[in-house]
Amino acid sequence: MLTVNRSDIGRIRMANEDRSWAGVTAGGLTLAIVADGMGGHQAGDVASQLAVDAFREAMEPLPAEASADEASRMLQEAIRRANEVVYDMASRNEQYHNMGTTVVAALFVEETRLILGHIGDSRAYRISEQGIAQLTEDHTLVNELVRSGQISFEEAAHHPRRNVLTRALGTDEEVELDVQALDWRPGDILLLCSDGLSGMLGDTELLQVAGDAGLSLEAKADRLISQALAAGGDDNITVVLMQSGAAADGEE
């Protein structure tokens, strides 16, 4: 399994509050996480870093022979553990009051089964021969308005409150997360990203780059960052790409 991890502060922000990690656990499973922190000066980056560290630590004991059900339970427990850590820090320190973070996490079991967990508006996409498919649903006010028919999808893209989250990790003692298990095909690419990428580039642009067979996975990640910056770079930009199978042969 090949993994590539890139992040950029963007053109507007004074600090990078995104954190991410992709690699192999001690148990031998491929894992990745993207967290986009919030909470003001030095709070957002603290929240996202705490979440990534707590999640990774909780996932380390999962053995390579774990079933998809076991992996799903462990991933849920790891995200809830991350929520406890961030919430506790925010509760005990005035400067971190109300800090939180989005999370999107991916775990591959035997490289043919993908477990996804997420809270907030950091996204996961599948890029395949069939095109691009968004695998996660944003936990945002604007998405709720779209689902209820109050605004159109096109209106949502420019809505003044499009960044208001309805769920985040670390802001409450208990957290609700979405978890799903998906079959994974060799050669398909998984894209995890913060909204600094998805807010700047549409599906067509993401597919044009990530689906380009002439580019290495590293080149794809670099080009996605560059295009998000060229489109405005209004936020921190984080990209994780993961691929297994014949299309990744020779690159691992």
Short mmCIF file of C-alpha atoms in Angstrom, two decimals:
data_model
loop_
_atom_site.label_atom_id
_atom_site.label_comp_id
_atom_site.label_asym_id
_atom_site.label_seq_id
_atom_site.Cartn_x
_atom_site.Cartn_y
_atom_site.Cartn_z
CA MET A 1 0.00 0.00 0.00
CA LEU A 2 1.43 3.35 -1.08
CA THR A 3 0.61 6.44 1.01
CA VAL A 4 1.40 10.11 0.38
CA ASN A 5 0.78 12.90 2.86
CA ARG A 6 0.98 16.65 2.08
CA SER A 7 -0.08 19.84 3.88
CA ASP A 8 0.24 23.57 3.20
CA ILE A 9 -0.62 26.62 5.30
CA GLY A 10 -2.40 28.26 2.35
CA ARG A 11 -2.31 31.94 1.38
CA ILE A 12 -4.48 33.50 4.09
CA ARG A 13 -4.00 31.73 7.43
CA MET A 14 -1.28 32.68 9.89
CA ALA A 15 -0.84 29.10 11.13
CA ASN A 16 -1.52 25.59 9.87
CA GLU A 17 -4.21 24.04 12.07
CA ASP A 18 -4.42 20.88 9.95
CA ARG A 19 -2.69 17.72 11.12
CA SER A 20 -2.44 14.39 9.35
CA TRP A 21 -0.67 11.04 9.41
CA ALA A 22 -0.51 8.06 7.07
CA GLY A 23 1.46 4.87 7.49
CA VAL A 24 1.51 1.38 8.95
CA THR A 25 0.61 0.57 12.55
CA ALA A 26 2.68 -1.69 14.80
CA GLY A 27 0.13 -4.38 14.01
CA GLY A 28 0.85 -4.10 10.30
CA LEU A 29 -2.29 -2.31 9.07
CA THR A 30 -2.34 0.74 6.80
CA LEU A 31 -3.98 3.70 8.51
CA ALA A 32 -4.47 7.41 7.77
CA ILE A 33 -6.10 10.38 9.47
CA VAL A 34 -6.73 14.04 8.61
CA ALA A 35 -7.80 16.54 11.29
CA ASP A 36 -8.70 20.20 10.72
CA GLY A 37 -8.56 22.09 14.01
CA MET A 38 -10.59 25.07 15.16
CA GLY A 39 -10.69 27.30 18.19
CA GLY A 40 -8.61 30.38 17.61
CA HIS A 41 -4.98 31.22 18.24
CA GLN A 42 -2.93 28.11 19.05
CA ALA A 43 -6.07 26.13 19.93
CA GLY A 44 -6.96 24.63 16.57
CA ASP A 45 -3.51 23.18 15.99
CA VAL A 46 -3.48 21.80 19.55
CA ALA A 47 -6.84 20.11 19.03
CA SER A 48 -5.89 18.53 15.72
CA GLN A 49 -2.49 17.34 16.97
CA LEU A 50 -4.01 15.84 20.14
CA ALA A 51 -6.64 14.06 18.05
CA VAL A 52 -4.12 12.57 15.62
CA ASP A 53 -1.78 11.44 18.41
CA ALA A 54 -4.56 9.91 20.55
CA PHE A 55 -6.09 8.16 17.54
CA ARG A 56 -2.77 6.68 16.42
CA GLU A 57 -1.92 5.47 19.92
CA ALA A 58 -5.32 3.80 20.31
CA MET A 59 -5.02 2.04 16.93
CA GLU A 60 -1.51 0.64 17.43
CA PRO A 61 -2.57 -2.62 19.16
CA LEU A 62 -4.95 -3.69 16.36
CA PRO A 63 -3.49 -6.90 14.84
CA ALA A 64 -3.09 -7.42 11.10
CA GLU A 65 -5.44 -10.43 11.20
CA ALA A 66 -8.31 -8.36 12.63
CA SER A 67 -11.69 -8.81 10.95
CA ALA A 68 -13.53 -5.87 9.39
CA ASP A 69 -15.94 -5.86 12.35
CA GLU A 70 -13.10 -5.78 14.85
CA ALA A 71 -11.34 -3.06 12.89
CA SER A 72 -14.52 -0.98 12.75
CA ARG A 73 -15.04 -1.24 16.51
CA MET A 74 -11.42 -0.32 17.18
CA LEU A 75 -11.58 2.69 14.86
CA GLN A 76 -14.72 3.94 16.59
CA GLU A 77 -13.11 3.48 20.01
CA ALA A 78 -9.96 5.31 18.83
CA ILE A 79 -11.95 8.31 17.60
CA ARG A 80 -13.93 8.41 20.85
CA ARG A 81 -10.66 8.25 22.78
CA ALA A 82 -9.39 11.21 20.74
CA ASN A 83 -12.58 13.07 21.61
CA GLU A 84 -11.97 12.45 25.33
CA VAL A 85 -8.41 13.75 25.11
CA VAL A 86 -9.32 16.95 23.25
CA TYR A 87 -12.40 17.62 25.39
CA ASP A 88 -10.40 17.12 28.60
CA MET A 89 -7.68 19.54 27.49
CA ALA A 90 -10.29 22.14 26.50
CA SER A 91 -12.13 21.73 29.80
CA ARG A 92 -9.01 22.18 31.93
CA ASN A 93 -7.41 25.11 30.10
CA GLU A 94 -9.12 28.44 29.55
CA GLN A 95 -7.05 29.25 26.44
CA TYR A 96 -8.35 26.08 24.79
CA HIS A 97 -12.01 26.57 25.68
CA ASN A 98 -14.33 25.36 22.89
CA MET A 99 -11.49 24.10 20.70
CA GLY A 100 -12.24 21.13 18.49
CA THR A 101 -11.36 19.46 15.23
CA THR A 102 -12.77 17.59 12.29
CA VAL A 103 -11.56 14.05 11.71
CA VAL A 104 -11.62 11.70 8.75
CA ALA A 105 -9.82 8.39 9.28
CA ALA A 106 -9.26 5.39 7.03
CA LEU A 107 -8.12 1.87 7.84
CA PHE A 108 -7.43 -0.86 5.28
CA VAL A 109 -8.02 -4.47 6.27
CA GLU A 110 -6.21 -6.92 3.95
CA GLU A 111 -6.11 -4.09 1.38
CA THR A 112 -9.54 -5.14 0.08
CA ARG A 113 -11.74 -3.68 2.81
CA LEU A 114 -11.83 -0.03 3.83
CA ILE A 115 -13.12 1.21 7.18
CA LEU A 116 -13.93 4.94 7.23
CA GLY A 117 -14.83 7.11 10.20
CA HIS A 118 -15.47 10.84 10.17
CA ILE A 119 -16.77 13.85 12.07
CA GLY A 120 -17.09 17.29 10.49
CA ASP A 121 -16.36 18.37 6.93
CA SER A 122 -13.00 16.81 6.14
CA ARG A 123 -13.74 14.39 3.32
CA ALA A 124 -12.91 11.03 1.78
CA TYR A 125 -13.17 10.36 -1.97
CA ARG A 126 -12.70 7.25 -4.09
CA ILE A 127 -11.02 7.79 -7.47
CA SER A 128 -11.46 4.84 -9.84
CA GLU A 129 -12.07 3.95 -13.47
CA GLN A 130 -15.71 4.88 -12.85
CA GLY A 131 -14.76 8.43 -11.85
CA ILE A 132 -14.83 10.17 -8.47
CA ALA A 133 -17.20 9.47 -5.59
CA GLN A 134 -17.45 11.37 -2.31
CA LEU A 135 -17.59 8.75 0.44
CA THR A 136 -18.35 11.01 3.41
CA GLU A 137 -21.16 13.44 4.09
CA ASP A 138 -20.31 16.84 5.59
CA HIS A 139 -21.56 17.53 9.09
CA THR A 140 -22.32 21.17 8.36
CA LEU A 141 -25.24 23.56 8.67
CA VAL A 142 -25.26 24.14 4.92
CA ASN A 143 -25.39 20.42 4.16
CA GLU A 144 -28.39 20.10 6.48
CA LEU A 145 -30.07 22.92 4.54
CA VAL A 146 -29.37 21.10 1.27
CA ARG A 147 -30.72 17.81 2.60
CA SER A 148 -33.91 19.49 3.80
CA GLY A 149 -34.40 21.20 0.43
CA GLN A 150 -34.05 24.74 1.79
CA ILE A 151 -31.15 25.59 -0.53
CA SER A 152 -29.71 24.04 -3.67
CA PHE A 153 -26.34 22.32 -3.99
CA GLU A 154 -25.14 25.24 -6.11
CA GLU A 155 -26.23 27.75 -3.45
CA ALA A 156 -24.42 25.75 -0.78
CA ALA A 157 -21.05 26.25 -2.48
CA HIS A 158 -21.24 30.01 -1.89
CA HIS A 159 -23.34 30.17 1.28
CA PRO A 160 -21.88 32.60 3.88
CA ARG A 161 -22.22 29.96 6.63
CA ARG A 162 -20.85 27.03 4.66
CA ASN A 163 -18.07 26.46 7.20
CA VAL A 164 -20.36 26.14 10.25
CA LEU A 165 -20.07 22.59 11.60
CA THR A 166 -22.93 20.67 13.18
CA ARG A 167 -20.51 18.10 14.64
CA ALA A 168 -16.88 18.31 15.71
CA LEU A 169 -14.50 16.22 17.79
CA GLY A 170 -13.61 17.53 21.25
CA THR A 171 -16.34 20.14 21.71
CA ASP A 172 -18.63 17.86 23.74
CA GLU A 173 -18.08 15.03 26.21
CA GLU A 174 -19.82 12.56 23.90
CA VAL A 175 -19.47 12.56 20.13
CA GLU A 176 -21.46 11.04 17.28
CA LEU A 177 -19.43 9.75 14.35
CA ASP A 178 -20.21 8.14 11.02
CA VAL A 179 -18.50 4.81 10.31
CA GLN A 180 -18.76 2.67 7.18
CA ALA A 181 -17.08 -0.40 5.71
CA LEU A 182 -16.51 -0.55 1.95
CA ASP A 183 -15.07 -3.07 -0.48
CA TRP A 184 -11.88 -1.78 -2.06
CA ARG A 185 -10.55 -2.61 -5.51
CA PRO A 186 -6.85 -2.78 -6.43
CA GLY A 187 -5.78 0.36 -8.26
CA ASP A 188 -8.47 2.59 -6.75
CA ILE A 189 -7.18 5.72 -5.01
CA LEU A 190 -8.42 7.00 -1.65
CA LEU A 191 -8.22 10.76 -1.17
CA LEU A 192 -8.58 12.21 2.34
CA CYS A 193 -8.54 15.99 2.64
CA SER A 194 -9.41 19.01 4.71
CA ASP A 195 -11.88 21.55 3.36
CA GLY A 196 -8.97 23.70 2.25
CA LEU A 197 -8.81 21.37 -0.74
CA SER A 198 -12.47 20.44 -1.28
CA GLY A 199 -13.56 24.05 -0.81
CA MET A 200 -11.21 25.23 -3.56
CA LEU A 201 -11.49 22.43 -6.13
CA GLY A 202 -14.61 20.72 -7.44
CA ASP A 203 -15.02 17.03 -8.23
CA THR A 204 -14.04 17.51 -11.87
CA GLU A 205 -10.76 19.18 -10.92
CA LEU A 206 -9.99 16.59 -8.23
CA LEU A 207 -10.60 13.76 -10.69
CA GLN A 208 -8.54 15.39 -13.43
CA VAL A 209 -5.47 15.37 -11.17
CA ALA A 210 -5.96 12.31 -8.95
CA GLY A 211 -7.15 10.20 -11.88
CA ASP A 212 -4.22 11.07 -14.14
CA ALA A 213 -2.48 7.75 -14.83
CA GLY A 214 0.61 9.59 -16.03
CA LEU A 215 1.38 11.05 -12.60
CA SER A 216 2.89 9.35 -9.57
CA LEU A 217 0.92 9.51 -6.33
CA GLU A 218 3.42 12.06 -4.99
CA ALA A 219 3.01 14.25 -8.07
CA LYS A 220 -0.76 14.07 -7.76
CA ALA A 221 -0.67 15.25 -4.15
CA ASP A 222 1.70 18.10 -5.00
CA ARG A 223 -0.44 19.20 -7.94
CA LEU A 224 -3.64 19.15 -5.86
CA ILE A 225 -1.98 21.44 -3.31
CA SER A 226 -0.72 23.74 -6.07
CA GLN A 227 -4.10 24.01 -7.72
CA ALA A 228 -5.85 24.75 -4.41
CA LEU A 229 -3.34 27.54 -3.80
CA ALA A 230 -3.87 28.88 -7.32
CA ALA A 231 -7.63 28.86 -6.72
CA GLY A 232 -7.19 31.15 -3.72
CA GLY A 233 -5.68 29.10 -0.90
CA ASP A 234 -8.23 30.52 1.54
CA ASP A 235 -7.55 27.84 4.18
CA ASN A 236 -4.96 25.30 5.26
CA ILE A 237 -4.78 22.50 2.67
CA THR A 238 -4.12 18.86 3.57
CA VAL A 239 -4.10 15.89 1.19
CA VAL A 240 -3.57 12.18 1.88
CA LEU A 241 -3.56 9.75 -1.05
CA MET A 242 -3.56 5.96 -0.66
CA GLN A 243 -3.40 3.25 -3.32
CA SER A 244 -2.80 -0.48 -3.50
CA GLY A 245 -2.63 -3.04 -6.28
CA ALA A 246 -1.27 -3.11 -9.80
CA ALA A 247 -1.54 0.64 -10.39
CA ALA A 248 0.82 1.28 -7.48
CA ASP A 249 3.38 -1.44 -8.35
CA GLY A 250 6.93 -0.17 -8.33
CA GLU A 251 6.10 2.93 -6.28
CA GLU A 252 5.91 1.45 -2.79
#
